[in-house]
Short mmCIF file of C-alpha atoms and ligand atoms in Angstrom, two decimals:
data_model
loop_
_atom_site.label_atom_id
_atom_site.label_comp_id
_atom_site.label_asym_id
_atom_site.label_seq_id
_atom_site.Cartn_x
_atom_site.Cartn_y
_atom_site.Cartn_z
CA MET S 1 -16.02 4.27 -8.59
CA LYS S 2 -18.64 1.76 -9.62
CA ILE S 3 -17.22 -1.26 -11.41
CA GLU S 4 -19.70 -3.52 -13.14
CA LEU S 5 -19.27 -6.83 -14.90
CA ILE S 6 -20.71 -7.51 -18.31
CA GLU S 7 -20.32 -11.17 -19.18
CA LYS S 8 -23.13 -11.77 -21.64
CA LYS S 9 -24.88 -10.02 -24.51
CA LEU S 10 -22.04 -7.67 -25.29
CA GLU S 11 -24.08 -6.52 -28.34
CA ALA S 12 -26.59 -4.90 -26.02
CA HIS S 13 -23.95 -2.92 -24.08
CA ALA S 14 -23.99 0.85 -24.47
CA THR S 15 -20.96 2.98 -23.53
CA PRO S 16 -19.41 6.28 -24.63
CA LEU S 17 -15.99 4.63 -24.97
CA LEU S 18 -14.84 1.04 -25.29
CA LEU S 19 -11.18 0.22 -24.66
CA VAL S 20 -9.84 -2.89 -26.35
CA PRO S 21 -6.42 -4.39 -25.55
CA VAL S 22 -4.23 -5.49 -28.47
CA LEU S 23 -1.14 -7.68 -28.18
CA SER S 24 1.76 -6.46 -30.31
CA ASN S 25 2.75 -9.94 -31.51
CA GLN S 26 -0.74 -11.08 -32.45
CA MET S 27 -2.55 -8.01 -33.61
CA LYS S 28 -6.18 -8.92 -33.88
CA PHE S 29 -9.59 -7.72 -32.92
CA PRO S 30 -11.31 -9.91 -30.29
CA ALA S 31 -13.75 -12.42 -31.74
CA ALA S 32 -16.24 -11.69 -28.95
CA LEU S 33 -16.62 -8.17 -30.39
CA ASP S 34 -17.25 -9.41 -33.94
CA PHE S 35 -20.59 -7.66 -34.09
CA LEU S 36 -18.81 -4.30 -33.87
CA GLU S 37 -15.86 -4.88 -36.17
CA ALA S 38 -17.37 -4.07 -39.55
CA LYS S 39 -18.93 -0.87 -38.22
CA LEU S 40 -15.63 0.66 -37.14
CA ALA S 41 -13.80 3.35 -39.04
CA PRO S 42 -11.06 2.87 -39.81
CA LEU S 43 -11.41 -0.91 -39.70
CA PRO S 44 -9.16 -2.57 -37.08
CA GLN S 45 -7.63 -4.62 -39.91
CA GLN S 46 -6.64 -1.41 -41.69
CA VAL S 47 -4.99 -0.12 -38.53
CA PHE S 48 -3.12 -3.39 -37.97
CA GLN S 49 -1.96 -3.64 -41.59
CA SER S 50 -0.97 0.01 -41.95
CA GLY S 51 2.12 -0.46 -39.82
CA ASP S 52 1.26 2.80 -38.01
CA PHE S 53 0.22 1.01 -34.85
CA SER S 54 2.54 -1.43 -33.12
CA ALA S 55 0.46 -2.07 -29.97
CA LYS S 56 3.22 -1.22 -27.55
CA MET S 57 2.09 -0.39 -24.04
CA ASN S 58 0.60 3.12 -23.94
CA GLU S 59 0.18 3.29 -27.70
CA LYS S 60 -3.41 3.79 -28.78
CA ARG S 61 -5.68 4.43 -31.78
CA LEU S 62 -9.14 5.96 -31.78
CA LEU S 63 -11.82 4.43 -33.98
CA TYR S 64 -15.39 5.66 -34.46
CA THR S 65 -18.46 3.59 -35.12
CA SER S 66 -21.73 4.14 -36.87
CA GLU S 67 -23.22 1.99 -34.11
CA GLY S 68 -25.04 4.37 -31.75
CA LYS S 69 -24.55 2.32 -28.56
CA ILE S 70 -20.76 2.49 -28.75
CA PRO S 71 -19.73 5.68 -30.53
CA ARG S 72 -15.97 5.33 -29.90
CA LEU S 73 -13.48 2.58 -29.42
CA VAL S 74 -9.78 2.86 -28.63
CA LEU S 75 -7.35 0.10 -29.52
CA MET S 76 -4.93 0.02 -26.60
CA GLY S 77 -1.46 -1.47 -26.95
CA LEU S 78 -0.64 -4.19 -24.44
CA GLY S 79 2.83 -5.23 -25.65
CA LYS S 80 4.00 -8.79 -26.28
CA SER S 81 2.01 -11.75 -25.02
CA GLU S 82 5.10 -13.44 -23.57
CA GLU S 83 5.86 -10.32 -21.53
CA LEU S 84 2.36 -9.96 -20.15
CA ASN S 85 2.43 -10.03 -16.35
CA LEU S 86 0.68 -8.29 -13.48
CA GLU S 87 2.86 -5.17 -13.79
CA LYS S 88 1.70 -4.89 -17.42
CA VAL S 89 -1.87 -5.34 -16.22
CA ARG S 90 -1.40 -2.42 -13.82
CA GLU S 91 0.16 -0.29 -16.54
CA PHE S 92 -2.65 -1.14 -18.92
CA PHE S 93 -5.49 -0.37 -16.53
CA GLY S 94 -3.68 2.80 -15.47
CA ALA S 95 -3.55 3.74 -19.15
CA CYS S 96 -7.30 3.03 -19.37
CA PHE S 97 -7.91 5.48 -16.54
CA GLN S 98 -5.77 8.11 -18.27
CA THR S 99 -7.58 7.54 -21.58
CA ALA S 100 -10.99 8.09 -19.99
CA ARG S 101 -9.62 11.30 -18.51
CA GLU S 102 -8.18 12.37 -21.86
CA TYR S 103 -11.61 12.03 -23.47
CA ARG S 104 -13.20 13.69 -20.45
CA LEU S 105 -15.56 10.81 -19.77
CA GLY S 106 -17.03 9.78 -16.44
CA LYS S 107 -17.87 6.36 -17.82
CA VAL S 108 -15.80 3.83 -19.72
CA SER S 109 -15.88 0.16 -20.71
CA ILE S 110 -12.87 -2.12 -20.88
CA TYR S 111 -12.71 -5.42 -22.73
CA TRP S 112 -10.63 -8.28 -21.33
CA GLU S 113 -10.51 -12.02 -21.82
CA GLU S 114 -9.15 -15.13 -20.16
CA SER S 115 -6.19 -15.46 -22.55
CA LEU S 116 -4.89 -12.13 -21.21
CA VAL S 117 -5.05 -13.05 -17.53
CA PRO S 118 -1.46 -13.75 -16.38
CA GLU S 119 -1.13 -17.42 -15.40
CA GLY S 120 -4.92 -17.62 -15.32
CA LYS S 121 -4.85 -15.97 -11.89
CA TRP S 122 -8.19 -14.18 -12.01
CA ALA S 123 -8.33 -13.14 -8.35
CA GLU S 124 -4.90 -11.46 -8.46
CA PHE S 125 -5.60 -10.00 -11.88
CA LEU S 126 -8.73 -8.32 -10.55
CA VAL S 127 -7.03 -6.90 -7.44
CA GLU S 128 -4.27 -5.41 -9.56
CA ALA S 129 -6.55 -4.15 -12.34
CA VAL S 130 -9.03 -2.59 -9.94
CA SER S 131 -6.24 -1.00 -7.89
CA ALA S 132 -4.71 0.42 -11.06
CA LEU S 133 -8.05 2.12 -11.81
CA GLU S 134 -8.77 3.24 -8.26
CA MET S 135 -5.33 4.56 -7.30
CA PRO S 136 -5.08 7.33 -9.89
CA ALA S 137 -8.77 8.15 -9.31
CA LEU S 138 -8.15 9.15 -5.69
CA LYS S 139 -7.99 12.92 -5.51
CA LEU S 140 -4.88 13.90 -3.59
CA GLY S 141 -5.23 17.64 -4.23
CA GLU S 142 -8.41 17.87 -2.20
CA TRP S 143 -7.54 21.34 -0.87
CA LYS S 144 -7.04 22.80 -4.32
CA THR S 145 -9.83 24.87 -5.81
CA PRO S 146 -10.93 22.92 -8.91
CA GLY S 147 -9.89 24.47 -12.21
CA GLU S 148 -12.57 25.32 -14.76
CA ASP S 149 -11.59 22.70 -17.30
CA GLU S 150 -11.17 19.88 -14.77
CA PRO S 151 -12.11 16.54 -16.41
CA PRO S 152 -15.04 14.80 -14.69
CA PRO S 153 -14.25 12.04 -12.18
CA LEU S 154 -14.35 8.51 -13.55
CA GLU S 155 -17.46 7.21 -11.83
CA GLN S 156 -18.40 4.12 -13.75
CA VAL S 157 -16.34 1.35 -15.28
CA TYR S 158 -17.77 -1.65 -17.10
CA LEU S 159 -15.54 -4.68 -17.41
CA LEU S 160 -16.51 -6.73 -20.46
CA LEU S 161 -15.40 -10.26 -19.61
CA PRO S 162 -17.09 -12.73 -21.97
CA ASP S 163 -15.27 -15.82 -20.68
CA ALA S 164 -14.92 -15.16 -16.97
CA PRO S 165 -15.12 -18.05 -14.50
CA LYS S 166 -17.98 -18.51 -12.03
CA SER S 167 -16.39 -16.85 -8.99
CA ILE S 168 -15.72 -13.66 -10.88
CA ARG S 169 -18.28 -11.55 -9.02
CA ALA S 170 -16.94 -12.55 -5.62
CA TRP S 171 -13.39 -11.83 -6.79
CA LEU S 172 -14.34 -8.45 -8.15
CA GLU S 173 -15.96 -7.54 -4.86
CA GLN S 174 -12.86 -8.71 -3.04
CA ALA S 175 -10.62 -6.68 -5.34
CA GLN S 176 -12.64 -3.54 -4.68
CA LYS S 177 -12.29 -4.04 -0.94
CA VAL S 178 -8.54 -4.46 -1.18
CA ALA S 179 -8.30 -1.31 -3.30
CA GLU S 180 -10.36 0.51 -0.68
CA GLY S 181 -7.70 -0.28 1.92
CA VAL S 182 -4.96 0.89 -0.42
CA ASN S 183 -6.67 4.23 -1.01
CA LEU S 184 -7.48 4.68 2.66
CA ALA S 185 -3.77 4.32 3.43
CA ARG S 186 -2.94 6.85 0.72
CA ARG S 187 -5.59 9.30 1.91
CA MET S 188 -4.34 9.13 5.50
CA ALA S 189 -0.69 9.51 4.50
CA ASN S 190 -1.60 12.49 2.34
CA LEU S 191 -3.06 14.48 5.24
CA PRO S 192 -0.74 17.26 6.42
CA ALA S 193 0.27 17.25 10.07
CA ASN S 194 -2.03 20.13 11.04
CA LEU S 195 -5.02 18.14 9.77
CA LEU S 196 -3.94 14.77 11.09
CA THR S 197 -2.63 14.74 14.65
CA PRO S 198 -2.15 11.58 16.72
CA GLU S 199 -5.60 12.28 18.15
CA GLY S 200 -7.09 12.68 14.68
CA PHE S 201 -5.63 9.33 13.68
CA VAL S 202 -7.25 7.72 16.71
CA GLU S 203 -10.57 9.33 15.75
CA LYS S 204 -10.33 7.75 12.30
CA ILE S 205 -9.68 4.33 13.84
CA ARG S 206 -12.72 4.76 16.12
CA GLU S 207 -14.86 5.66 13.13
CA LEU S 208 -13.75 2.58 11.17
CA LYS S 209 -14.15 0.34 14.20
CA LYS S 210 -17.91 0.87 13.96
CA GLN S 211 -17.93 -0.31 10.38
CA TYR S 212 -15.72 -3.35 10.85
CA GLY S 213 -16.43 -4.33 14.45
CA TRP S 214 -12.83 -4.37 15.62
CA LYS S 215 -11.80 -4.66 19.25
CA LEU S 216 -10.06 -1.48 20.20
CA GLU S 217 -7.54 -0.68 22.91
CA ILE S 218 -6.45 2.92 23.25
CA LEU S 219 -3.71 4.00 25.59
CA ASP S 220 -3.53 7.74 26.16
CA ARG S 221 -0.69 9.68 27.74
CA LYS S 222 -1.80 8.90 31.27
CA GLU S 223 -2.03 5.17 30.61
CA LEU S 224 1.26 5.19 28.75
CA GLU S 225 2.92 6.90 31.71
CA LYS S 226 1.38 4.50 34.19
CA ARG S 227 2.57 1.48 32.24
CA GLY S 228 6.07 2.73 31.54
CA PHE S 229 6.18 3.46 27.80
CA GLY S 230 9.29 5.57 28.35
CA ALA S 231 10.63 5.39 24.80
CA LEU S 232 7.38 6.37 23.08
CA LEU S 233 6.76 9.14 25.60
CA ALA S 234 10.27 10.53 25.12
CA VAL S 235 9.47 11.25 21.48
CA ALA S 236 6.12 12.85 22.29
CA ARG S 237 7.45 15.24 24.97
CA GLY S 238 8.15 18.16 22.68
CA SER S 239 4.68 18.41 21.13
CA GLU S 240 1.44 19.91 22.40
CA ASN S 241 -0.38 17.12 20.57
CA PRO S 242 -0.62 14.19 22.98
CA PRO S 243 0.59 10.69 22.01
CA TYR S 244 -1.47 7.52 21.75
CA LEU S 245 -0.94 3.86 21.31
CA ALA S 246 -4.01 2.46 19.57
CA ILE S 247 -4.44 -1.24 18.91
CA ALA S 248 -7.29 -2.57 16.78
CA THR S 249 -8.00 -6.28 16.42
CA TYR S 250 -9.89 -8.05 13.68
CA HIS S 251 -11.09 -11.55 14.52
CA GLY S 252 -11.50 -13.56 11.36
CA PRO S 253 -13.77 -16.57 10.87
CA ARG S 254 -12.15 -19.97 11.65
CA ALA S 255 -8.93 -18.15 12.51
CA LYS S 256 -5.94 -20.37 13.32
CA LYS S 257 -3.26 -17.71 13.28
CA THR S 258 -2.78 -14.26 14.76
CA VAL S 259 -0.54 -11.78 13.01
CA ALA S 260 0.31 -8.36 14.41
CA VAL S 261 1.23 -5.38 12.26
CA VAL S 262 2.83 -2.34 13.88
CA GLY S 263 3.01 0.88 11.84
CA LYS S 264 5.21 3.87 12.61
CA GLY S 265 2.84 6.76 13.20
CA VAL S 266 4.89 9.95 13.50
CA THR S 267 2.40 12.53 12.24
CA PHE S 268 5.27 14.97 11.80
CA ASP S 269 8.99 14.40 12.22
CA SER S 270 10.90 17.64 12.61
CA GLY S 271 13.78 15.70 14.14
CA GLY S 272 13.09 17.22 17.55
CA ILE S 273 16.07 18.93 19.24
CA SER S 274 18.26 17.17 16.62
CA LEU S 275 16.35 19.36 14.18
CA LYS S 276 16.26 18.42 10.51
CA PRO S 277 17.37 20.91 7.83
CA SER S 278 14.41 22.85 6.41
CA LYS S 279 14.89 21.61 2.85
CA ASN S 280 12.23 18.96 2.18
CA MET S 281 11.19 18.91 5.83
CA GLU S 282 7.56 19.14 4.68
CA GLU S 283 7.91 15.54 3.46
CA MET S 284 8.01 14.46 7.08
CA LYS S 285 4.21 14.74 7.18
CA TYR S 286 4.47 11.31 5.54
CA ASP S 287 6.27 9.87 8.55
CA MET S 288 3.04 8.14 9.59
CA SER S 289 2.89 6.12 6.36
CA GLY S 290 3.64 2.90 8.24
CA ALA S 291 0.60 3.46 10.45
CA ALA S 292 -1.51 4.44 7.42
CA VAL S 293 -0.52 1.22 5.65
CA ALA S 294 -1.24 -0.83 8.79
CA LEU S 295 -4.71 0.73 8.89
CA GLY S 296 -5.27 0.19 5.17
CA THR S 297 -4.22 -3.45 5.55
CA LEU S 298 -6.57 -3.91 8.49
CA VAL S 299 -9.42 -2.51 6.39
CA SER S 300 -8.59 -4.73 3.39
CA VAL S 301 -8.29 -7.83 5.57
CA SER S 302 -11.49 -7.09 7.52
CA ALA S 303 -13.53 -6.18 4.45
CA THR S 304 -12.52 -9.40 2.69
CA ARG S 305 -13.04 -11.42 5.89
CA LEU S 306 -9.74 -13.29 5.70
CA PRO S 307 -9.75 -16.30 8.04
CA LEU S 308 -7.13 -15.15 10.54
CA ASN S 309 -6.78 -12.66 13.38
CA LEU S 310 -5.03 -9.40 12.65
CA VAL S 311 -3.81 -7.07 15.38
CA ALA S 312 -2.87 -3.62 14.09
CA ALA S 313 -0.92 -1.36 16.43
CA PHE S 314 -0.50 2.35 15.93
CA PRO S 315 2.08 4.20 18.02
CA LEU S 316 1.11 7.81 17.28
CA VAL S 317 3.26 10.81 18.16
CA GLU S 318 4.51 14.11 16.82
CA ASN S 319 8.26 14.78 17.01
CA LEU S 320 8.83 18.48 17.72
CA PRO S 321 11.44 20.51 19.60
CA SER S 322 10.39 22.59 22.61
CA GLY S 323 11.42 23.43 26.15
CA LYS S 324 9.99 20.10 27.22
CA ALA S 325 11.47 18.03 24.42
CA THR S 326 13.83 15.13 24.97
CA ARG S 327 17.49 16.15 24.64
CA PRO S 328 20.36 14.31 23.02
CA GLY S 329 22.02 12.42 25.84
CA ASP S 330 18.82 11.78 27.80
CA VAL S 331 18.37 8.26 29.10
CA VAL S 332 14.89 6.75 29.07
CA VAL S 333 13.51 3.39 30.16
CA SER S 334 11.47 1.55 27.57
CA TYR S 335 8.36 -0.56 28.16
CA SER S 336 10.58 -3.66 27.96
CA GLY S 337 12.66 -2.38 30.87
CA GLN S 338 15.75 -1.81 28.73
CA SER S 339 17.27 1.63 29.08
CA ILE S 340 18.02 3.71 26.00
CA GLU S 341 20.52 6.52 25.59
CA VAL S 342 18.90 8.93 23.14
CA ILE S 343 21.87 10.24 21.19
CA ASN S 344 19.82 11.68 18.35
CA THR S 345 16.22 12.75 18.80
CA ASP S 346 15.69 12.33 15.05
CA ALA S 347 16.03 8.55 15.41
CA GLU S 348 12.54 8.60 16.93
CA GLY S 349 10.75 5.95 14.88
CA ARG S 350 12.67 3.11 16.48
CA LEU S 351 11.83 4.47 19.94
CA ILE S 352 8.07 4.39 19.44
CA LEU S 353 8.24 1.06 17.58
CA ALA S 354 10.33 -0.50 20.35
CA ASP S 355 7.63 0.13 22.94
CA ALA S 356 4.81 -0.87 20.61
CA LEU S 357 6.55 -4.11 19.58
CA SER S 358 7.26 -5.12 23.19
CA TYR S 359 3.73 -4.37 24.29
CA VAL S 360 2.02 -6.14 21.41
CA GLU S 361 4.24 -9.20 21.77
CA LYS S 362 3.53 -9.47 25.46
CA LYS S 363 -0.17 -8.68 25.51
CA TYR S 364 -1.38 -10.16 22.20
CA GLN S 365 1.11 -13.02 21.74
CA PRO S 366 0.85 -13.11 17.96
CA ASP S 367 2.33 -15.90 15.84
CA CYS S 368 4.19 -13.28 13.86
CA LEU S 369 5.04 -9.60 14.32
CA VAL S 370 5.45 -7.29 11.34
CA ASP S 371 6.45 -3.67 11.51
CA LEU S 372 6.28 -1.09 8.74
CA ALA S 373 8.16 2.17 9.07
CA THR S 374 9.55 5.12 7.18
CA LEU S 375 12.54 4.48 9.37
CA THR S 376 15.78 5.54 7.71
CA GLY S 377 17.02 7.88 4.99
CA ALA S 378 19.75 5.27 4.52
CA VAL S 379 17.34 2.87 2.85
CA VAL S 380 16.91 5.42 0.07
CA VAL S 381 20.69 5.40 -0.39
CA ALA S 382 20.68 1.61 -0.60
CA LEU S 383 17.58 0.94 -2.73
CA GLY S 384 16.27 4.27 -3.96
CA HIS S 385 12.52 4.49 -4.36
CA LEU S 386 12.05 1.15 -6.11
CA ALA S 387 12.19 -1.31 -3.24
CA ALA S 388 11.71 -1.50 0.51
CA ALA S 389 14.26 -3.21 2.74
CA VAL S 390 13.03 -6.38 4.38
CA PHE S 391 14.47 -7.98 7.51
CA ALA S 392 13.13 -11.25 8.82
CA SER S 393 14.08 -13.30 11.83
CA GLU S 394 12.90 -16.37 9.92
CA GLU S 395 13.71 -17.08 6.32
CA GLU S 396 10.42 -18.83 5.66
CA HIS S 397 8.43 -15.67 6.31
CA GLN S 398 10.67 -13.64 4.09
CA LYS S 399 10.20 -16.12 1.26
CA GLN S 400 6.44 -15.96 1.59
CA LEU S 401 6.54 -12.18 1.62
CA GLN S 402 8.70 -12.14 -1.50
CA GLN S 403 6.09 -14.28 -3.24
CA ALA S 404 3.40 -11.79 -2.33
CA ALA S 405 5.64 -8.95 -3.49
CA GLU S 406 5.97 -10.55 -6.89
CA ILE S 407 2.22 -10.34 -7.30
CA SER S 408 1.75 -6.81 -6.01
CA GLY S 409 4.90 -5.39 -7.59
CA GLU S 410 5.85 -3.84 -4.24
CA ARG S 411 9.46 -4.90 -4.30
CA LEU S 412 11.36 -6.04 -1.23
CA TRP S 413 15.08 -6.56 -0.88
CA PRO S 414 16.70 -8.29 2.11
CA LEU S 415 19.45 -6.86 4.31
CA PRO S 416 21.32 -8.86 6.96
CA LEU S 417 20.70 -9.00 10.70
CA TRP S 418 24.21 -10.12 11.66
CA ASP S 419 24.93 -9.61 15.32
CA ASP S 420 28.16 -7.72 14.67
CA TYR S 421 25.98 -4.74 13.71
CA ALA S 422 24.50 -4.72 17.21
CA GLU S 423 27.95 -3.87 18.58
CA LEU S 424 27.54 -0.43 17.04
CA MET S 425 24.47 0.24 19.19
CA LYS S 426 26.18 -0.23 22.58
CA SER S 427 26.11 2.58 25.13
CA PRO S 428 28.47 2.95 28.10
CA ILE S 429 25.67 4.23 30.32
CA ALA S 430 22.51 2.48 29.12
CA ASP S 431 21.48 -0.88 27.64
CA ILE S 432 21.46 0.50 24.12
CA ARG S 433 21.87 3.78 22.23
CA ASN S 434 19.42 4.90 19.58
CA ILE S 435 21.92 5.54 16.76
CA SER S 436 25.06 3.79 15.67
CA THR S 437 28.49 4.87 16.90
CA GLN S 438 29.68 4.87 13.29
CA PRO S 439 28.41 6.14 9.95
CA GLY S 440 27.16 3.53 7.50
CA ALA S 441 24.62 0.70 7.53
CA GLY S 442 21.97 2.99 9.01
CA THR S 443 19.11 0.80 7.85
CA ILE S 444 20.63 -2.31 9.40
CA THR S 445 21.57 -0.72 12.72
CA ALA S 446 18.01 0.63 13.02
CA ALA S 447 16.70 -2.90 12.44
CA LYS S 448 19.12 -4.30 15.04
CA PHE S 449 17.77 -1.75 17.50
CA LEU S 450 14.20 -2.93 16.91
CA GLN S 451 15.20 -6.56 17.17
CA LYS S 452 16.25 -6.00 20.79
CA PHE S 453 12.63 -5.30 21.64
CA VAL S 454 11.18 -8.49 20.21
CA GLU S 455 11.76 -11.35 22.60
CA LYS S 456 10.81 -14.56 20.86
CA THR S 457 8.13 -14.00 18.24
CA PRO S 458 9.01 -14.38 14.55
CA TRP S 459 9.48 -10.83 13.36
CA ILE S 460 9.58 -8.98 10.06
CA HIS S 461 10.66 -5.39 9.58
CA LEU S 462 9.93 -3.38 6.43
CA ASP S 463 11.76 -0.08 6.01
CA ILE S 464 9.50 1.83 3.61
CA ALA S 465 11.18 5.27 3.81
CA GLY S 466 12.01 5.09 0.08
CA THR S 467 8.74 3.64 -1.18
CA ALA S 468 6.03 5.27 0.95
CA TYR S 469 5.65 8.42 -1.13
CA ASN S 470 8.44 9.09 -3.56
CA MET S 471 8.07 6.30 -6.07
CA PRO S 472 8.30 7.22 -9.76
CA GLU S 473 5.01 8.29 -11.25
CA LYS S 474 3.11 5.75 -13.36
CA ASN S 475 -0.23 5.73 -15.11
CA TYR S 476 -1.62 3.75 -12.21
CA ARG S 477 0.16 5.65 -9.49
CA PRO S 478 0.44 9.42 -9.33
CA LYS S 479 3.08 11.26 -7.30
CA GLY S 480 2.51 11.29 -3.56
CA PRO S 481 1.66 8.58 -1.04
CA SER S 482 1.84 5.11 -2.58
CA GLY S 483 0.07 2.91 -0.05
CA PHE S 484 3.10 0.62 -0.43
CA GLY S 485 2.52 -2.52 1.60
CA VAL S 486 -1.26 -2.86 1.69
CA ARG S 487 -1.64 -5.20 -1.28
CA LEU S 488 1.63 -6.91 -0.37
CA LEU S 489 0.46 -7.71 3.16
CA TRP S 490 -3.03 -8.60 2.00
CA TYR S 491 -1.70 -11.25 -0.42
CA TRP S 492 0.72 -12.53 2.19
CA LEU S 493 -1.98 -12.78 4.86
CA ARG S 494 -4.42 -14.38 2.43
CA ASN S 495 -1.86 -17.04 1.57
CA LEU S 496 -0.91 -17.50 5.21
CA ALA S 497 -4.54 -17.90 6.25
CA GLU S 498 -5.30 -20.34 3.48
CA LYS S 499 -1.92 -22.02 3.77
CA ARG S 500 -1.40 -21.95 0.04
CA PRO S 501 2.10 -21.89 -1.40
CA ALA S 502 1.76 -18.61 -3.33
N1 BES C 1 11.58 9.65 9.32
C1 BES C 1 12.99 9.62 9.22
C2 BES C 1 13.48 8.75 8.07
C3 BES C 1 13.20 9.25 6.68
C4 BES C 1 14.15 9.95 5.99
C5 BES C 1 12.02 8.95 6.05
C6 BES C 1 13.92 10.36 4.70
C7 BES C 1 11.78 9.35 4.76
C8 BES C 1 12.74 10.06 4.08
C9 BES C 1 13.59 9.05 10.50
O1 BES C 1 12.90 9.35 11.66
C10 BES C 1 14.94 9.67 10.64
O2 BES C 1 15.00 10.86 10.82
N2 BES C 1 15.99 8.86 10.55
C11 BES C 1 17.31 9.35 10.65
C12 BES C 1 18.08 8.41 11.52
C13 BES C 1 19.43 8.92 11.92
C14 BES C 1 19.28 10.10 12.88
C15 BES C 1 20.21 7.81 12.57
C16 BES C 1 17.90 9.39 9.25
O3 BES C 1 17.60 8.50 8.46
O4 BES C 1 18.62 10.33 8.95
MN1 MN C 2 13.45 11.21 12.47
ZN1 ZN C 3 10.93 9.67 11.44
#
């Protein structure tokens, strides 16, 4: 989608449809569009005075003009000014996308002004607005034969910003790059397991490496065996598709910090010998969402040239049953040297993450380790699809992440890491078992398992099983993979790199 800024000479602008936001508590037509007002039918004043239009979010009114350059205009409700925040911005721009689709237009113009930018935060406003336009525009049904009355894709958006500050062009460019990472994550997550194997994922990383100039380390099965990645390999045993651990590094300008992000990349999780029930098993093609989000974040961070180093690690496997598959009761030795009793082969995410976390900590020595994983069904019990669970070894990091989450609307909720929970992971024959001895607290016990594989680096774990693909549909976010975490991590890393408070 091309997004262009129009800051001056709005009178000269030609567009098939102009969308104009209206606040419900101060219904008025923007002064900067004065030249158009008298030519509209009905007149905006008539609409406002009629009482038929209350300017609630998603409420809209179509007006026509006798002015040839702008034949139609839609007054779009934005709700109350005191309730205007970045979530409302996303809803509004999502509604703009849906309106363009409704009128079957490939081109649309949207008016906005400084007084509508929450807290005057232009940079954040643009990232959220652009994402809200780009996310619904991404075609997720790419294997579907197009219907005959398919609306055209939205290819061109003009943003009419008469009072934008100087840096607006740079911020718009930045916003488009962040949104690119978000949609890359969603596109990857959306690929079914026959079209995206661990090897296919590695291919994609190689392709992007050329564009962004990352350093790349790829460990294949032979290397993994040689170096003792026993936990990761145990998960991969059942599949014909070989496992990989890929690690891509972005070196930012003037970088003072190195952050590592590890994403769970199970391209399909059947459960293995501890086979899952067939109902909804197809959803387990999304079990590489953590890796997809890590890749999307790496793209967003690289494209916007954030001044820090980012290491993104992708443990990639497929979890299938077979005559070679790991059995419940098998004992394996992890990269860290700790032995693991595999009680349940469906608790595979923690096994591959354990090895990846240990390796990245040792070899890359980051200042902070973050992992993202569709790790437990239990997190859906706890938080549903509206928030991800966050665990942090240091409170400061969690606070900073929460601040980023408030901007991106990707909600996080903390769960405890009390050591008593680790008692439930003790094995009589190995250093640790891979599931708890008792039902309950499945999200916490999984986190306690991971924690054993991080030695000393500050560590954050995000369990995104509930938010990676099943979030409620919105104008700005259709059903399917959400890309949850890309904007969140981008804001967090931006703030971390620039050392700003929020
Ligand atoms: N990938 C699943 C977790 C999951 C469940 C993600 C539902 C998205 C939706 C994970 O590998 C898994 O199977 N976890 C088990 C752990 C259990 C065996 C301790 C679970 O949550 O049931
Ligand atoms: Mn599983
Ligand atoms: Zn899984």
